[in-house]
PDB file of C-alpha atoms in Angstrom:
ATOM      1  CA  UNK A   1     -19.516 -14.353  -5.709  1.00 49.00           C
ATOM      2  CA  UNK A   2     -18.108 -11.457  -7.837  1.00 51.00           C
ATOM      3  CA  UNK A   3     -21.138 -10.797  -9.790  1.00 53.00           C
ATOM      4  CA  UNK A   4     -23.846 -10.867  -6.943  1.00 51.00           C
ATOM      5  CA  UNK A   5     -26.391  -8.042  -7.515  1.00 49.00           C
ATOM      6  CA  UNK A   6     -27.231  -5.591  -4.705  1.00 50.00           C
ATOM      7  CA  UNK A   7     -29.641  -6.695  -2.117  1.00 51.00           C
ATOM      8  CA  UNK A   8     -33.511  -6.349  -3.042  1.00 55.00           C
ATOM      9  CA  UNK A   9     -34.484  -2.621  -3.097  1.00 54.00           C
ATOM     10  CA  UNK A  10     -31.010  -1.292  -3.142  1.00 54.00           C
ATOM     11  CA  UNK A  11     -29.357  -0.012  -6.238  1.00 55.00           C
ATOM     12  CA  UNK A  12     -25.750  -0.355  -6.680  1.00 67.00           C
ATOM     13  CA  UNK A  13     -24.910   3.363  -6.168  1.00 76.00           C
ATOM     14  CA  UNK A  14     -27.028   6.311  -5.239  1.00 83.00           C
ATOM     15  CA  UNK A  15     -28.581   8.360  -8.255  1.00 87.00           C
ATOM     16  CA  UNK A  16     -26.726  11.181  -9.977  1.00 84.00           C
ATOM     17  CA  UNK A  17     -26.295  14.204  -7.809  1.00 89.00           C
ATOM     18  CA  UNK A  18     -27.190  12.132  -4.485  1.00 94.00           C
ATOM     19  CA  UNK A  19     -23.883  10.556  -3.761  1.00 95.00           C
ATOM     20  CA  UNK A  20     -22.942  12.275  -0.460  1.00 96.00           C
ATOM     21  CA  UNK A  21     -20.172   9.878   0.398  1.00 96.00           C
ATOM     22  CA  UNK A  22     -18.343  10.503  -3.101  1.00 96.00           C
ATOM     23  CA  UNK A  23     -19.426  14.383  -2.870  1.00 97.00           C
ATOM     24  CA  UNK A  24     -17.329  14.703   0.437  1.00 97.00           C
ATOM     25  CA  UNK A  25     -14.468  12.970  -0.829  1.00 98.00           C
ATOM     26  CA  UNK A  26     -14.182  15.201  -3.804  1.00 98.00           C
ATOM     27  CA  UNK A  27     -14.779  18.202  -1.544  1.00 98.00           C
ATOM     28  CA  UNK A  28     -12.066  17.014   0.767  1.00 98.00           C
ATOM     29  CA  UNK A  29      -9.711  16.716  -2.115  1.00 98.00           C
ATOM     30  CA  UNK A  30     -10.590  20.346  -3.151  1.00 98.00           C
ATOM     31  CA  UNK A  31     -10.181  21.752   0.257  1.00 98.00           C
ATOM     32  CA  UNK A  32      -6.728  20.147   0.406  1.00 98.00           C
ATOM     33  CA  UNK A  33      -5.977  21.833  -3.004  1.00 98.00           C
ATOM     34  CA  UNK A  34      -7.127  25.233  -1.779  1.00 98.00           C
ATOM     35  CA  UNK A  35      -4.977  25.092   1.251  1.00 98.00           C
ATOM     36  CA  UNK A  36      -1.837  24.525  -1.356  1.00 98.00           C
ATOM     37  CA  UNK A  37      -3.202  27.592  -3.381  1.00 98.00           C
ATOM     38  CA  UNK A  38      -4.147  25.344  -6.226  1.00 98.00           C
ATOM     39  CA  UNK A  39      -7.370  27.065  -7.046  1.00 98.00           C
ATOM     40  CA  UNK A  40      -7.937  25.850 -10.509  1.00 98.00           C
ATOM     41  CA  UNK A  41      -7.441  22.131  -9.541  1.00 98.00           C
ATOM     42  CA  UNK A  42      -9.625  22.705  -6.453  1.00 98.00           C
ATOM     43  CA  UNK A  43     -12.435  24.223  -8.608  1.00 98.00           C
ATOM     44  CA  UNK A  44     -12.566  21.029 -10.817  1.00 98.00           C
ATOM     45  CA  UNK A  45     -12.840  18.899  -7.478  1.00 98.00           C
ATOM     46  CA  UNK A  46     -15.541  21.055  -6.424  1.00 98.00           C
ATOM     47  CA  UNK A  47     -17.317  20.812  -9.814  1.00 98.00           C
ATOM     48  CA  UNK A  48     -17.110  17.049  -9.574  1.00 98.00           C
ATOM     49  CA  UNK A  49     -18.169  17.205  -5.936  1.00 98.00           C
ATOM     50  CA  UNK A  50     -21.339  19.025  -6.886  1.00 98.00           C
ATOM     51  CA  UNK A  51     -22.009  16.536  -9.842  1.00 97.00           C
ATOM     52  CA  UNK A  52     -21.920  13.915  -7.403  1.00 97.00           C
ATOM     53  CA  UNK A  53     -23.955  15.408  -4.536  1.00 97.00           C
ATOM     54  CA  UNK A  54     -25.584  18.490  -5.539  1.00 97.00           C
ATOM     55  CA  UNK A  55     -27.186  19.610  -1.881  1.00 97.00           C
ATOM     56  CA  UNK A  56     -23.873  20.644  -0.225  1.00 97.00           C
ATOM     57  CA  UNK A  57     -23.836  24.417   0.282  1.00 98.00           C
ATOM     58  CA  UNK A  58     -20.090  24.266   1.177  1.00 98.00           C
ATOM     59  CA  UNK A  59     -19.152  22.737  -2.195  1.00 98.00           C
ATOM     60  CA  UNK A  60     -20.577  25.604  -3.879  1.00 98.00           C
ATOM     61  CA  UNK A  61     -19.200  28.102  -1.544  1.00 98.00           C
ATOM     62  CA  UNK A  62     -15.834  26.678  -2.010  1.00 98.00           C
ATOM     63  CA  UNK A  63     -16.013  26.681  -5.751  1.00 98.00           C
ATOM     64  CA  UNK A  64     -17.225  30.277  -5.526  1.00 98.00           C
ATOM     65  CA  UNK A  65     -13.755  31.065  -3.721  1.00 98.00           C
ATOM     66  CA  UNK A  66     -12.144  29.546  -6.746  1.00 98.00           C
ATOM     67  CA  UNK A  67     -13.941  31.616  -9.192  1.00 98.00           C
ATOM     68  CA  UNK A  68     -13.393  34.698  -6.969  1.00 98.00           C
ATOM     69  CA  UNK A  69      -9.603  34.081  -6.871  1.00 97.00           C
ATOM     70  CA  UNK A  70      -9.666  33.455 -10.946  1.00 97.00           C
ATOM     71  CA  UNK A  71     -11.572  37.249 -11.172  1.00 97.00           C
ATOM     72  CA  UNK A  72     -14.600  35.365 -12.274  1.00 98.00           C
ATOM     73  CA  UNK A  73     -17.040  37.316 -10.126  1.00 97.00           C
ATOM     74  CA  UNK A  74     -20.170  36.432 -12.174  1.00 98.00           C
ATOM     75  CA  UNK A  75     -19.245  32.670 -11.912  1.00 98.00           C
ATOM     76  CA  UNK A  76     -18.631  33.327  -8.161  1.00 98.00           C
ATOM     77  CA  UNK A  77     -22.141  35.063  -7.620  1.00 98.00           C
ATOM     78  CA  UNK A  78     -23.771  32.329  -9.428  1.00 98.00           C
ATOM     79  CA  UNK A  79     -22.243  29.568  -7.183  1.00 98.00           C
ATOM     80  CA  UNK A  80     -23.154  31.501  -4.185  1.00 98.00           C
ATOM     81  CA  UNK A  81     -26.946  31.922  -5.300  1.00 98.00           C
ATOM     82  CA  UNK A  82     -27.029  28.152  -6.053  1.00 98.00           C
ATOM     83  CA  UNK A  83     -25.753  27.481  -2.555  1.00 98.00           C
ATOM     84  CA  UNK A  84     -28.059  29.697  -0.886  1.00 98.00           C
ATOM     85  CA  UNK A  85     -31.203  28.144  -2.693  1.00 97.00           C
ATOM     86  CA  UNK A  86     -29.899  24.812  -0.700  1.00 97.00           C
ATOM     87  CA  UNK A  87     -29.173  26.349   2.431  1.00 97.00           C
ATOM     88  CA  UNK A  88     -29.925  30.076   2.937  1.00 97.00           C
ATOM     89  CA  UNK A  89     -28.601  30.184   6.363  1.00 97.00           C
ATOM     90  CA  UNK A  90     -25.177  29.166   5.359  1.00 98.00           C
ATOM     91  CA  UNK A  91     -22.924  32.102   6.460  1.00 98.00           C
ATOM     92  CA  UNK A  92     -20.032  31.412   4.415  1.00 98.00           C
ATOM     93  CA  UNK A  93     -22.156  32.143   1.320  1.00 98.00           C
ATOM     94  CA  UNK A  94     -23.149  35.509   2.732  1.00 98.00           C
ATOM     95  CA  UNK A  95     -19.334  36.122   3.307  1.00 98.00           C
ATOM     96  CA  UNK A  96     -18.586  35.400  -0.198  1.00 98.00           C
ATOM     97  CA  UNK A  97     -21.432  37.590  -1.636  1.00 98.00           C
ATOM     98  CA  UNK A  98     -20.023  40.397   0.692  1.00 98.00           C
ATOM     99  CA  UNK A  99     -16.271  39.847  -0.495  1.00 98.00           C
ATOM    100  CA  UNK A 100     -17.397  40.144  -4.185  1.00 98.00           C
ATOM    101  CA  UNK A 101     -19.284  43.323  -3.379  1.00 98.00           C
ATOM    102  CA  UNK A 102     -16.204  44.762  -1.759  1.00 98.00           C
ATOM    103  CA  UNK A 103     -14.165  43.612  -4.547  1.00 97.00           C
ATOM    104  CA  UNK A 104     -16.338  45.676  -6.834  1.00 97.00           C
ATOM    105  CA  UNK A 105     -16.317  48.592  -4.426  1.00 97.00           C
ATOM    106  CA  UNK A 106     -20.124  48.287  -3.244  1.00 97.00           C
ATOM    107  CA  UNK A 107     -19.442  48.822   0.586  1.00 97.00           C
ATOM    108  CA  UNK A 108     -23.115  49.153   1.310  1.00 98.00           C
ATOM    109  CA  UNK A 109     -23.968  46.291  -0.333  1.00 98.00           C
ATOM    110  CA  UNK A 110     -21.309  44.312   1.158  1.00 98.00           C
ATOM    111  CA  UNK A 111     -22.621  45.208   4.443  1.00 98.00           C
ATOM    112  CA  UNK A 112     -25.823  43.747   3.633  1.00 98.00           C
ATOM    113  CA  UNK A 113     -24.406  40.325   2.915  1.00 98.00           C
ATOM    114  CA  UNK A 114     -22.167  40.397   5.844  1.00 98.00           C
ATOM    115  CA  UNK A 115     -25.236  41.230   8.147  1.00 98.00           C
ATOM    116  CA  UNK A 116     -27.110  38.562   6.612  1.00 98.00           C
ATOM    117  CA  UNK A 117     -24.564  35.987   7.368  1.00 98.00           C
ATOM    118  CA  UNK A 118     -24.386  37.350  10.916  1.00 98.00           C
ATOM    119  CA  UNK A 119     -28.090  36.834  11.438  1.00 98.00           C
ATOM    120  CA  UNK A 120     -27.352  33.047  10.937  1.00 97.00           C
ATOM    121  CA  UNK A 121     -24.231  32.836  12.881  1.00 97.00           C
ATOM    122  CA  UNK A 122     -23.525  36.038  15.209  1.00 98.00           C
ATOM    123  CA  UNK A 123     -19.975  34.670  15.695  1.00 97.00           C
ATOM    124  CA  UNK A 124     -19.024  33.998  12.188  1.00 98.00           C
ATOM    125  CA  UNK A 125     -15.364  35.287  11.938  1.00 98.00           C
ATOM    126  CA  UNK A 126     -15.401  36.008   8.136  1.00 98.00           C
ATOM    127  CA  UNK A 127     -18.875  38.081   8.171  1.00 98.00           C
ATOM    128  CA  UNK A 128     -17.656  39.830  11.297  1.00 98.00           C
ATOM    129  CA  UNK A 129     -14.251  40.944   9.735  1.00 98.00           C
ATOM    130  CA  UNK A 130     -15.922  41.732   6.548  1.00 98.00           C
ATOM    131  CA  UNK A 131     -18.505  43.897   8.094  1.00 98.00           C
ATOM    132  CA  UNK A 132     -15.748  45.953   9.920  1.00 98.00           C
ATOM    133  CA  UNK A 133     -13.889  46.416   6.748  1.00 97.00           C
ATOM    134  CA  UNK A 134     -17.028  47.355   4.676  1.00 98.00           C
ATOM    135  CA  UNK A 135     -17.890  49.857   7.415  1.00 97.00           C
ATOM    136  CA  UNK A 136     -14.703  51.581   6.972  1.00 96.00           C
ATOM    137  CA  UNK A 137     -14.870  51.850   3.480  1.00 93.00           C
ATOM    138  CA  UNK A 138     -18.381  53.205   2.796  1.00 83.00           C
TER     139      UNK A 138
END
C-alpha cells in the first residue's frame, strides 16, 4: 500500500551527503546551465549537488569554475582543494588551479598545477593548453 515501509535493512533514502543519484541529477542540471552561460544558477545547482553527494570531485571542479567566472578566486581555490582531497588525480581540478594562478599572473605556479594534472592524465587537453600558455608567459 501507500504507507509501506522500506524493506528490512534499507532506509528510505541514503544518508545526507551520500545520495549519489540525486547528486548526479543536480550536477547534470548545473552542467546544462554552464553550457548556457548561466554561472550563478549553475553554481547553486553544484552546491545542491555537493550537499546531496559530497564525494564527487567533478561537482567541486564545476562549482570552482562558476566561482572563477564570478571573480571569486579564493572560493574557487577552496572548491579545488576540497575536490583534490576526494580525488588527488582529478586532472580538471589541477587545470582549474592552473587557470587561477594564470589569472593572478603566476605563470610558474600555474605550470606546476598543469603539470600535476598531466601526471595523472598525459593527454588532458585543458592541462596541455594551459601549460603551453603558462610557458609562454613566464
